[in-house]
Amino acid sequence: MGRVTHETLDRQATRIVVVGGGPGGYEAALVARRLGGDVTVVERQGMGGAAVLTDVVPSKTLIATADWMTIAERAADLGIRLPVDTAKAQHPAMRRHIVDLDAVNTRVMALAAAQSADIRARLEREGVRVVTGTGRLDGPSRVVVEGGGGAGADVTLDADVILLALGSTPRTLPTAQPDGERILTWTQLYHLTELPERLIVVGSGVTGAEFAGAYNALGSDVVLVSSRDRVLPGEDADAAELLEGVFRSRGMTVMSRSRAESAVRTADGVEVTLSDGRVITGSHVLLAVGSIPSTHGIGLEEAGVRLAPSGHVEVDKVSRTSARGVYAAGDCTGILPLASVAAMQGRVAMSHALGDAVAPIKLRTVAANIFTAPEIATVGYSEEQLKAQSSKYVTTTLPLARNPRAKMLGMRDGFVKLFAHPEAGVVLGGVVVAPRASELIFPITLAVSHRLTVDDVASAFTVYPSLSGSIAEVARMLHHRED
Ligand SMILES: Cc1cc2nc3c(=O)[nH]c(=O)nc-3n(C[C@H](O)[C@H](O)[C@H](O)COP(=O)(O)OP(=O)(O)OC[C@H]3O[C@@H](n4cnc5c(N)ncnc54)[C@H](O)[C@@H]3O)c2cc1C
């Protein structure tokens, strides 16, 4: 289909208003435009949304620096020495590279701003209107944008279809109010100009684990406070256990079964009080205790959009809400808080609304990654799910330390694990724990998505030597011989 511009649109074009310019919103806007819609995106913060401005892009850019620091730790094993003067330094910290956090955060923010500007330019190039301001529903077919017009006037947008892609914001505790200086949410970390001396991270889910790992690698003393038995509750147990071991071996203090009750500022730092009365002191505290959907106070329920008790918008498999003509995508739906899933939900919504072919989202084939060192990537059924639904499965794990390429690269911590059906051999899921596991998971994602068998995976060539060789090797180990 050729490109459609506003000038060539006839009056019959479906008027689509997307509220929220994150991955759930902007991807959908592009799809809707290509399908001939008359599209407006309303965004209050900046195009690309939290994903680009405060969450995915900044965190992964910061983690890129942390990764280099982790790799540099292996330098000595690979025969690399620091210049003599530095090597003679008395303090261990002086014998390693040091991080200029101001420079790191300047790079992080510049990259996020550039990506946001690129997305806005692309949308405008494709003929999408962008209105800046906070949108609220006035019934199921009208969006009012506060301050969206000139001189702060409101703008009213009538719509045939509305897509809510509102995202979420960090959850805080009433007894731990962020001040942007010492008590921080993850959106406030990038204003730091100096590395926290002792960072207390409250919450050991994906966000807490990623930042705890990153700041530890950057050179901060890190205390990770986890209310559960182990870090990363809900993730593959072997992977979580391995990561916790790596964290501890790198000098991080991991406090399990410790619930933070409050965080307060002291003269020169912070104090975090645990529910059992213990008090931890640090220079800064990061609250990573989940997110709250941005669905309140903008007329959703009044317009007939049903919300779950958690505040998330209820949607079906093609992203429809309970209000006719109103769709929702991304973190505000609480389906799976991933940028890739948000974008897919948004695309599906627009294809459905504009009468294009739609394939409902299959969450079983979503690949996810935790950007720690090593990374933890997963796809398909987890072992926990297979056990819970009493599925028949076989599994094998191969430690990364046995892989020849890993040995050459000086990598020790990690593994590849596959789950397959015992008779049919179909790959049901997999876990990769390795540096760049996010890249290595793709062959397993293909296998899960296309129902390949372990023999299909094992019979494909891999480069020798390569980390992906371990994936084929595990598949080979799961070969089922017909008697
Ligand atoms: C620290 C962190 C790291 C992450 N890393 C990854 C990762 O590596 N990979 C991954 O896949 N996912 C990651 N995620 C999850 C990912 O950020 C989200 O799943 C993704 O941002 C969801 O996209 P969205 O479009 O639903 O919402 P958002 O990206 O939150 O965008 C929503 C936008 O809507 C705007 N908005 C809300 N209400 C209104 C309104 N009423 N009017 C106008 N505008 C409004 C907001 O300003 C915001 O810009 C991470 C999350 C966090 C917290």
Coordinates of C-alpha atoms and ligand atoms in Angstrom, one line a residue:
M1 CA 0.0 0.0 0.0
G2 CA 1.3 3.5 -0.9
R3 CA 1.8 6.2 1.8
V4 CA -1.3 8.1 2.7
T5 CA -1.0 11.8 3.6
H6 CA -3.6 13.9 5.3
E7 CA -4.2 15.8 2.1
T8 CA -5.2 12.6 0.3
L9 CA -7.5 11.3 3.1
D10 CA -11.1 11.6 2.3
R11 CA -13.7 12.5 4.9
Q12 CA -14.5 8.9 5.4
A13 CA -11.1 8.0 6.9
T14 CA -11.5 6.5 10.4
R15 CA -10.5 9.0 13.0
I16 CA -8.2 7.4 15.5
V17 CA -7.0 9.0 18.7
V18 CA -4.2 7.3 20.5
V19 CA -3.7 8.4 24.1
G20 CA -0.1 7.7 25.1
G21 CA 3.0 7.8 22.9
G22 CA 5.0 4.8 24.3
P23 CA 5.6 1.6 22.4
G24 CA 1.9 0.6 22.8
G25 CA 0.8 3.9 21.3
Y26 CA 3.3 5.0 18.6
E27 CA 3.7 1.6 16.9
A28 CA -0.1 1.4 16.7
A29 CA -0.3 4.9 15.3
L30 CA 2.1 4.0 12.5
V31 CA 0.1 0.8 11.7
A32 CA -3.2 2.8 11.7
R33 CA -1.7 5.4 9.4
R34 CA -0.6 2.7 6.9
L35 CA -4.1 1.2 7.0
G36 CA -5.5 4.6 6.0
G37 CA -6.6 6.0 9.3
D38 CA -6.6 9.7 10.3
V39 CA -4.4 9.4 13.3
T40 CA -3.7 11.7 16.3
V41 CA -1.4 10.8 19.2
V42 CA -1.9 12.6 22.5
E43 CA 1.2 12.5 24.8
R44 CA 2.0 14.5 27.9
Q45 CA 5.6 13.6 28.5
G46 CA 7.5 12.9 25.2
M47 CA 7.2 10.6 22.3
G48 CA 8.5 7.1 23.0
G49 CA 6.8 7.2 26.4
A50 CA 8.3 5.9 29.6
A51 CA 9.9 3.1 27.6
V52 CA 12.2 5.6 25.8
L53 CA 12.5 8.4 28.3
T54 CA 12.8 6.7 31.7
D55 CA 12.6 2.9 31.5
V56 CA 13.9 0.7 28.8
V57 CA 16.3 3.0 26.9
P58 CA 17.9 4.7 29.8
S59 CA 18.3 1.6 31.9
K60 CA 19.7 -0.5 29.1
T61 CA 22.1 2.4 28.2
L62 CA 23.3 2.6 31.8
I63 CA 23.6 -1.2 31.8
A64 CA 25.8 -1.0 28.7
T65 CA 28.4 0.9 30.7
A66 CA 28.0 -1.6 33.6
D67 CA 28.5 -4.5 31.1
W68 CA 31.9 -3.0 30.1
M69 CA 32.9 -2.8 33.7
T70 CA 31.9 -6.5 34.2
I71 CA 33.9 -7.5 31.1
A72 CA 36.9 -5.4 32.3
E73 CA 36.9 -7.6 35.5
R74 CA 37.8 -10.6 33.2
A75 CA 40.7 -8.7 31.7
A76 CA 43.3 -10.1 34.0
D77 CA 42.2 -13.7 33.3
L78 CA 42.7 -12.9 29.6
G79 CA 46.2 -11.6 30.1
I80 CA 45.5 -7.9 30.1
R81 CA 47.3 -5.8 32.7
L82 CA 46.9 -2.3 33.9
P83 CA 49.9 0.1 33.5
V84 CA 52.4 -0.5 36.3
D85 CA 51.6 2.7 38.3
T86 CA 47.9 1.9 38.5
A87 CA 48.6 -1.7 39.4
K88 CA 50.7 -0.6 42.3
A89 CA 47.9 1.4 43.8
Q90 CA 47.2 0.6 47.4
H91 CA 43.4 0.5 47.3
P92 CA 41.7 -2.2 45.2
A93 CA 39.3 0.4 43.8
M94 CA 42.2 2.3 42.3
R95 CA 43.3 -0.8 40.4
R96 CA 40.2 -0.9 38.2
H97 CA 38.5 1.4 35.9
I98 CA 36.3 4.1 37.5
V99 CA 33.0 5.3 36.3
D100 CA 32.2 9.0 35.7
L101 CA 28.5 8.8 36.5
D102 CA 27.9 12.3 35.3
A103 CA 29.3 11.5 31.9
V104 CA 27.4 8.2 31.8
N105 CA 24.0 9.9 32.7
T106 CA 24.6 12.7 30.2
R107 CA 25.1 10.0 27.5
V108 CA 22.0 8.1 28.8
M109 CA 19.8 11.2 28.7
A110 CA 21.1 12.4 25.3
L111 CA 20.4 9.0 23.8
A112 CA 16.9 8.8 25.2
A113 CA 16.1 12.4 24.0
A114 CA 17.4 11.6 20.5
Q115 CA 15.4 8.5 20.3
S116 CA 12.3 10.3 21.4
A117 CA 12.9 13.0 18.8
D118 CA 13.4 10.4 16.1
I119 CA 10.1 8.7 16.9
R120 CA 8.3 12.1 16.8
A121 CA 9.8 13.0 13.5
R122 CA 9.0 9.6 12.0
L123 CA 5.3 9.9 13.2
E124 CA 5.0 13.4 11.7
R125 CA 6.7 12.2 8.5
E126 CA 4.1 9.5 8.1
G127 CA 1.3 12.0 8.6
V128 CA 0.4 11.3 12.3
R129 CA -0.7 14.4 14.2
V130 CA 1.0 14.8 17.6
V131 CA -0.8 16.8 20.4
T132 CA 1.1 17.6 23.6
G133 CA -1.0 17.5 26.8
T134 CA -2.9 15.2 29.1
G135 CA -5.8 13.4 27.5
R136 CA -9.0 12.4 29.2
L137 CA -12.1 10.6 27.8
D138 CA -15.3 12.5 27.5
G139 CA -17.4 9.5 26.7
P140 CA -16.2 6.6 24.5
S141 CA -15.7 8.7 21.3
R142 CA -14.1 11.9 22.4
V143 CA -10.8 12.9 24.0
V144 CA -10.2 16.2 25.6
V145 CA -6.6 17.3 25.8
E146 CA -5.9 19.6 28.6
G147 CA -3.5 22.3 27.5
G148 CA -3.3 20.7 24.0
G149 CA -4.1 23.9 22.2
G150 CA -2.3 27.2 21.9
A151 CA -2.0 29.3 25.1
G152 CA -2.9 26.4 27.3
A153 CA -6.4 26.0 25.9
D154 CA -8.0 22.6 25.8
V155 CA -8.4 20.7 22.5
T156 CA -11.3 18.3 21.8
L157 CA -10.7 15.4 19.5
D158 CA -13.7 13.4 18.2
A159 CA -12.8 9.8 17.4
D160 CA -14.3 6.7 15.8
V161 CA -11.6 4.6 17.6
I162 CA -9.7 5.4 20.7
L163 CA -6.6 3.5 21.8
L164 CA -5.5 3.8 25.4
A165 CA -1.8 3.3 25.7
L166 CA -1.3 5.0 29.1
G167 CA 1.5 3.0 30.6
S168 CA 2.3 3.1 34.3
T169 CA 4.3 5.0 36.9
P170 CA 6.6 3.7 39.7
R171 CA 4.8 2.6 42.9
T172 CA 6.0 4.2 46.0
L173 CA 5.3 3.6 49.7
P174 CA 3.6 6.2 51.9
T175 CA 6.4 5.7 54.3
A176 CA 9.1 6.1 51.7
Q177 CA 8.4 9.2 49.6
P178 CA 10.9 9.9 46.8
D179 CA 12.7 13.2 47.1
G180 CA 14.6 12.9 43.9
E181 CA 17.9 13.3 45.7
R182 CA 18.5 10.4 48.1
I183 CA 15.2 8.5 48.0
L184 CA 14.7 7.7 44.4
T185 CA 12.4 5.9 41.9
W186 CA 14.1 4.5 38.8
T187 CA 12.9 7.5 36.8
Q188 CA 15.0 9.8 39.0
L189 CA 18.3 7.9 38.9
Y190 CA 19.6 9.7 35.8
H191 CA 20.0 13.0 37.6
L192 CA 22.7 11.6 39.8
T193 CA 26.1 13.1 39.0
E194 CA 28.1 11.0 41.4
L195 CA 28.1 7.3 42.0
P196 CA 26.1 6.4 45.2
E197 CA 28.5 5.3 47.8
R198 CA 26.1 2.7 49.3
L199 CA 22.9 2.1 47.4
I200 CA 20.0 0.3 49.0
V201 CA 17.7 -1.2 46.4
V202 CA 14.3 -2.1 47.8
G203 CA 12.7 -4.8 45.6
S204 CA 14.3 -7.8 43.9
G205 CA 12.1 -8.2 40.9
V206 CA 13.4 -7.6 37.4
T207 CA 13.9 -3.8 37.9
G208 CA 15.5 -4.1 41.3
A209 CA 17.8 -6.9 40.2
E210 CA 18.9 -5.0 37.0
F211 CA 19.7 -1.8 38.9
A212 CA 21.4 -3.6 41.8
G213 CA 23.6 -5.5 39.4
A214 CA 24.4 -2.4 37.3
Y215 CA 25.3 -0.2 40.2
N216 CA 27.4 -2.9 41.8
A217 CA 29.3 -3.2 38.5
L218 CA 29.7 0.6 38.2
G219 CA 31.4 0.6 41.7
S220 CA 28.7 1.3 44.3
D221 CA 28.4 -0.7 47.4
V222 CA 24.9 -2.3 46.9
V223 CA 22.4 -3.7 49.4
L224 CA 19.5 -5.6 47.8
V225 CA 16.5 -5.9 50.0
S226 CA 14.2 -8.7 49.0
S227 CA 10.9 -9.6 50.7
R228 CA 11.0 -13.1 49.2
D229 CA 13.3 -16.2 49.8
R230 CA 15.4 -15.3 46.7
V231 CA 15.8 -12.7 44.1
L232 CA 13.7 -12.7 41.0
P233 CA 10.6 -14.4 42.4
G234 CA 8.6 -16.1 39.6
E235 CA 11.6 -16.5 37.3
D236 CA 13.3 -19.8 36.6
A237 CA 14.6 -21.0 40.0
D238 CA 18.0 -22.2 38.8
A239 CA 18.6 -18.9 37.0
A240 CA 17.6 -16.9 40.0
E241 CA 19.8 -18.9 42.3
L242 CA 22.8 -18.6 40.0
L243 CA 22.3 -14.8 39.8
E244 CA 22.0 -14.4 43.5
G245 CA 25.3 -16.4 43.9
V246 CA 26.9 -14.1 41.3
F247 CA 25.6 -11.0 43.1
R248 CA 27.0 -12.2 46.4
S249 CA 30.4 -13.2 44.9
R250 CA 30.7 -9.7 43.5
G251 CA 30.3 -8.3 47.0
M252 CA 26.6 -7.3 46.9
T253 CA 24.7 -7.7 50.2
V254 CA 21.5 -9.6 49.4
M255 CA 19.0 -9.6 52.3
S256 CA 16.3 -12.2 51.7
R257 CA 12.9 -12.4 53.5
S258 CA 13.4 -8.7 54.5
R259 CA 10.5 -6.4 53.9
A260 CA 11.3 -2.6 53.9
E261 CA 8.8 -0.7 55.9
S262 CA 10.1 2.9 55.5
A263 CA 12.9 5.0 54.1
V264 CA 13.9 8.4 55.6
R265 CA 16.6 10.8 55.0
T266 CA 19.4 11.4 57.6
A267 CA 21.9 14.2 57.7
D268 CA 24.1 12.6 55.1
G269 CA 22.2 9.7 53.7
V270 CA 19.2 7.4 54.2
E271 CA 17.9 4.9 56.7
V272 CA 15.7 2.0 55.6
T273 CA 13.8 0.3 58.4
L274 CA 12.7 -3.4 57.9
S275 CA 9.5 -4.9 59.2
D276 CA 11.5 -6.8 61.8
G277 CA 12.9 -3.5 63.2
R278 CA 16.4 -3.8 61.7
V279 CA 17.7 -0.5 60.2
I280 CA 20.0 -0.3 57.2
T281 CA 21.9 2.8 56.4
G282 CA 23.1 3.9 53.0
S283 CA 23.8 7.0 50.9
H284 CA 20.8 6.5 48.6
V285 CA 17.8 4.2 48.3
L286 CA 16.1 3.1 45.1
L287 CA 12.5 2.0 45.3
A288 CA 11.8 -0.8 42.8
V289 CA 8.5 -2.0 44.2
G290 CA 6.4 -2.2 41.1
S291 CA 4.2 0.1 39.0
I292 CA 0.8 1.6 39.0
P293 CA -1.3 1.9 35.8
S294 CA -1.9 5.5 34.7
T295 CA -5.7 4.9 34.5
H296 CA -7.1 7.1 37.2
G297 CA -8.9 10.4 37.0
I298 CA -9.2 10.5 33.2
G299 CA -12.8 9.5 32.7
L300 CA -12.3 5.8 31.8
E301 CA -15.0 4.2 33.9
E302 CA -17.4 7.0 33.1
A303 CA -16.9 6.2 29.4
G304 CA -17.7 2.5 30.1
V305 CA -14.1 1.2 30.2
R306 CA -14.0 -1.5 32.8
L307 CA -11.0 -1.5 35.1
A308 CA -9.7 -4.5 37.2
P309 CA -9.3 -4.0 40.9
S310 CA -5.6 -3.4 40.3
G311 CA -6.6 -0.4 38.1
H312 CA -5.6 -2.1 34.9
V313 CA -7.8 -1.8 31.8
E314 CA -9.5 -5.1 31.0
V315 CA -9.0 -6.2 27.4
D316 CA -9.7 -9.2 25.3
K317 CA -7.2 -11.0 22.9
V318 CA -7.6 -8.3 20.2
S319 CA -7.1 -5.4 22.7
R320 CA -10.8 -4.4 22.9
T321 CA -12.0 -2.9 26.2
S322 CA -15.6 -3.1 27.5
A323 CA -16.4 0.2 25.7
R324 CA -17.3 -0.1 22.0
G325 CA -14.6 1.5 19.8
V326 CA -12.1 1.9 22.7
Y327 CA -9.1 -0.3 22.7
A328 CA -6.1 -0.5 25.1
A329 CA -2.5 -1.7 24.9
G330 CA 0.6 -2.0 27.0
D331 CA 1.3 -1.6 30.7
C332 CA -2.1 -0.1 31.4
T333 CA -3.6 -3.5 30.6
G334 CA -1.3 -5.4 32.9
I335 CA -1.0 -8.3 30.4
L336 CA 2.8 -8.5 30.4
P337 CA 4.9 -5.4 31.2
L338 CA 7.2 -5.5 28.1
A339 CA 7.7 -3.0 25.4
S340 CA 7.5 -5.8 22.7
V341 CA 4.1 -6.9 24.1
A342 CA 2.8 -3.3 24.3
A343 CA 3.7 -2.8 20.7
M344 CA 2.1 -6.0 19.6
Q345 CA -1.1 -5.2 21.5
G346 CA -1.3 -1.8 19.9
R347 CA -0.7 -3.2 16.3
V348 CA -3.3 -5.9 16.9
A349 CA -5.8 -3.3 18.2
M350 CA -5.4 -1.1 15.1
S351 CA -5.6 -4.1 12.7
H352 CA -8.8 -5.2 14.3
A353 CA -10.3 -1.7 14.4
L354 CA -9.5 -1.0 10.8
G355 CA -10.6 -4.4 9.5
D356 CA -7.2 -5.9 8.6
A357 CA -6.2 -9.5 9.3
V358 CA -5.6 -10.1 13.0
A359 CA -3.8 -12.9 14.8
P360 CA -4.6 -12.7 18.5
I361 CA -1.5 -12.4 20.7
K362 CA 0.1 -15.7 21.9
L363 CA 1.8 -14.9 25.2
R364 CA 3.4 -18.4 25.2
T365 CA 5.8 -17.2 22.4
V366 CA 6.9 -14.0 24.1
A367 CA 10.7 -13.9 24.7
A368 CA 11.8 -11.9 27.7
N369 CA 15.2 -10.9 29.1
I370 CA 16.6 -9.7 32.4
F371 CA 19.6 -7.5 31.7
T372 CA 21.8 -8.5 34.6
A373 CA 25.3 -9.9 34.2
P374 CA 24.8 -12.7 33.2
E375 CA 21.5 -12.0 31.4
I376 CA 18.6 -14.3 31.9
A377 CA 16.4 -14.9 28.8
T378 CA 13.3 -17.1 28.7
V379 CA 10.7 -18.1 26.2
G380 CA 7.8 -20.6 26.2
Y381 CA 6.6 -22.5 29.2
S382 CA 8.6 -22.2 32.4
E383 CA 9.3 -25.3 34.5
E384 CA 6.9 -23.9 37.2
Q385 CA 4.1 -23.7 34.6
L386 CA 4.7 -27.2 33.3
K387 CA 4.7 -28.6 36.8
A388 CA 1.6 -26.6 37.8
Q389 CA -0.4 -27.9 34.8
S390 CA 0.9 -31.5 35.2
S391 CA 2.4 -31.4 31.7
K392 CA 4.7 -34.2 30.6
Y393 CA 8.1 -32.8 29.8
V394 CA 11.8 -33.7 29.8
T395 CA 14.5 -31.2 30.4
T396 CA 18.3 -30.9 30.2
T397 CA 20.7 -28.2 31.4
L398 CA 24.2 -27.5 30.0
P399 CA 26.5 -25.3 32.0
L400 CA 28.1 -22.5 30.0
A401 CA 31.4 -23.4 31.5
R402 CA 31.5 -26.5 29.3
N403 CA 31.1 -24.4 26.1
P404 CA 34.5 -24.0 24.3
R405 CA 33.7 -20.4 23.2
A406 CA 32.7 -19.4 26.7
K407 CA 36.0 -20.8 28.0
M408 CA 37.9 -18.7 25.4
L409 CA 36.0 -15.6 26.4
G410 CA 36.6 -16.3 30.1
M411 CA 32.9 -16.7 30.9
R412 CA 31.9 -19.0 33.7
D413 CA 28.4 -18.3 35.0
G414 CA 25.5 -19.4 33.0
F415 CA 23.6 -22.3 31.4
V416 CA 21.2 -23.3 28.6
K417 CA 18.1 -25.3 29.6
L418 CA 15.4 -26.7 27.3
F419 CA 12.0 -28.2 28.0
A420 CA 10.5 -30.6 25.5
H421 CA 7.6 -33.0 25.1
P422 CA 9.0 -36.5 26.0
E423 CA 7.5 -38.3 23.0
A424 CA 6.8 -35.7 20.3
G425 CA 10.1 -33.9 21.1
V426 CA 8.4 -30.5 20.5
V427 CA 10.4 -27.7 22.2
L428 CA 8.1 -26.3 24.9
G429 CA 10.4 -23.6 26.4
G430 CA 13.9 -22.6 27.3
V431 CA 16.1 -20.6 29.5
V432 CA 19.5 -19.1 28.6
V433 CA 21.7 -17.6 31.3
A434 CA 24.7 -16.0 29.7
P435 CA 26.2 -12.7 28.6
R436 CA 24.0 -11.5 25.7
A437 CA 21.3 -14.2 26.5
S438 CA 18.9 -11.7 24.9
E439 CA 20.5 -12.5 21.5
L440 CA 20.9 -16.2 22.1
I441 CA 17.3 -16.9 23.0
F442 CA 16.1 -16.3 19.4
P443 CA 16.7 -19.8 18.0
I444 CA 14.7 -21.2 20.9
T445 CA 12.0 -18.6 20.3
L446 CA 11.8 -19.8 16.7
A447 CA 11.5 -23.4 17.9
V448 CA 8.7 -22.6 20.3
S449 CA 6.8 -20.3 17.9
H450 CA 7.0 -22.8 15.1
R451 CA 6.6 -26.0 17.2
L452 CA 10.0 -27.4 16.1
T453 CA 11.3 -30.5 17.7
V454 CA 14.6 -30.9 19.6
D455 CA 15.8 -32.9 16.5
D456 CA 15.0 -30.0 14.2
V457 CA 17.1 -27.7 16.5
A458 CA 19.9 -30.2 16.9
S459 CA 20.2 -30.9 13.1
A460 CA 20.8 -27.2 12.2
F461 CA 24.5 -26.1 11.9
T462 CA 26.0 -23.8 14.5
V463 CA 29.3 -22.0 14.2
Y464 CA 32.2 -23.7 15.9
P465 CA 33.1 -22.4 18.4
S466 CA 30.0 -20.4 19.5
L467 CA 27.8 -20.0 22.5
S468 CA 24.8 -21.0 20.3
G469 CA 26.5 -24.4 20.0
S470 CA 25.2 -25.1 23.5
I471 CA 21.6 -24.7 22.4
A472 CA 22.1 -27.4 19.6
E473 CA 24.0 -29.5 22.1
V474 CA 21.1 -29.4 24.7
A475 CA 18.6 -30.3 22.0
R476 CA 20.8 -33.2 21.0
M477 CA 20.9 -34.4 24.6
L478 CA 17.1 -34.4 24.6
H479 CA 16.9 -36.7 21.5
H480 CA 14.3 -39.4 22.0
R481 CA 15.2 -42.7 20.4
E482 CA 12.3 -44.7 19.1
D483 CA 12.6 -48.4 20.2
Ligands
LIG1 C1 13.3 0.3 34.6 C2 12.5 -0.5 33.6 C3 13.2 -1.1 32.6 C4 12.5 -1.8 31.6 N1 13.2 -2.5 30.6 C5 12.5 -3.2 29.7 C6 13.2 -3.9 28.7 O1 14.4 -3.9 28.6 N2 12.5 -4.5 27.7 C7 11.1 -4.4 27.7 O2 10.5 -5.0 26.8 N3 10.4 -3.8 28.6 C8 11.1 -3.1 29.6 N4 10.4 -2.5 30.6 C9 8.9 -2.4 30.5 C10 8.5 -1.3 29.5 O3 9.1 -0.1 29.9 C11 7.0 -1.2 29.4 O4 6.5 -2.5 29.2 C12 6.7 -0.3 28.2 O5 7.1 1.0 28.5 C13 5.1 -0.2 28.0 O6 4.8 0.6 27.0 P1 3.5 1.5 27.1 O7 3.3 2.1 25.7 O8 2.4 0.6 27.6 O9 3.7 2.6 28.2 P2 4.8 3.7 28.4 O10 6.1 3.4 27.8 O11 4.7 3.9 29.9 O12 4.1 5.0 27.7 C14 2.9 5.5 28.1 C15 2.9 7.0 27.8 O13 1.6 7.4 27.9 C16 1.6 8.8 28.4 N5 0.4 9.0 29.1 C17 -0.2 8.4 30.1 N6 -1.4 8.9 30.4 C18 -1.6 9.9 29.6 C19 -2.6 10.8 29.4 N7 -3.7 10.8 30.1 N8 -2.5 11.8 28.4 C20 -1.4 11.8 27.6 N9 -0.4 11.0 27.8 C21 -0.5 10.0 28.7 C22 2.8 8.7 29.4 O14 3.3 10.0 29.6 C23 3.8 7.8 28.7 O15 4.7 8.6 27.9 C24 11.1 -1.8 31.6 C25 10.4 -1.1 32.6 C26 11.1 -0.5 33.6 C27 10.4 0.2 34.7

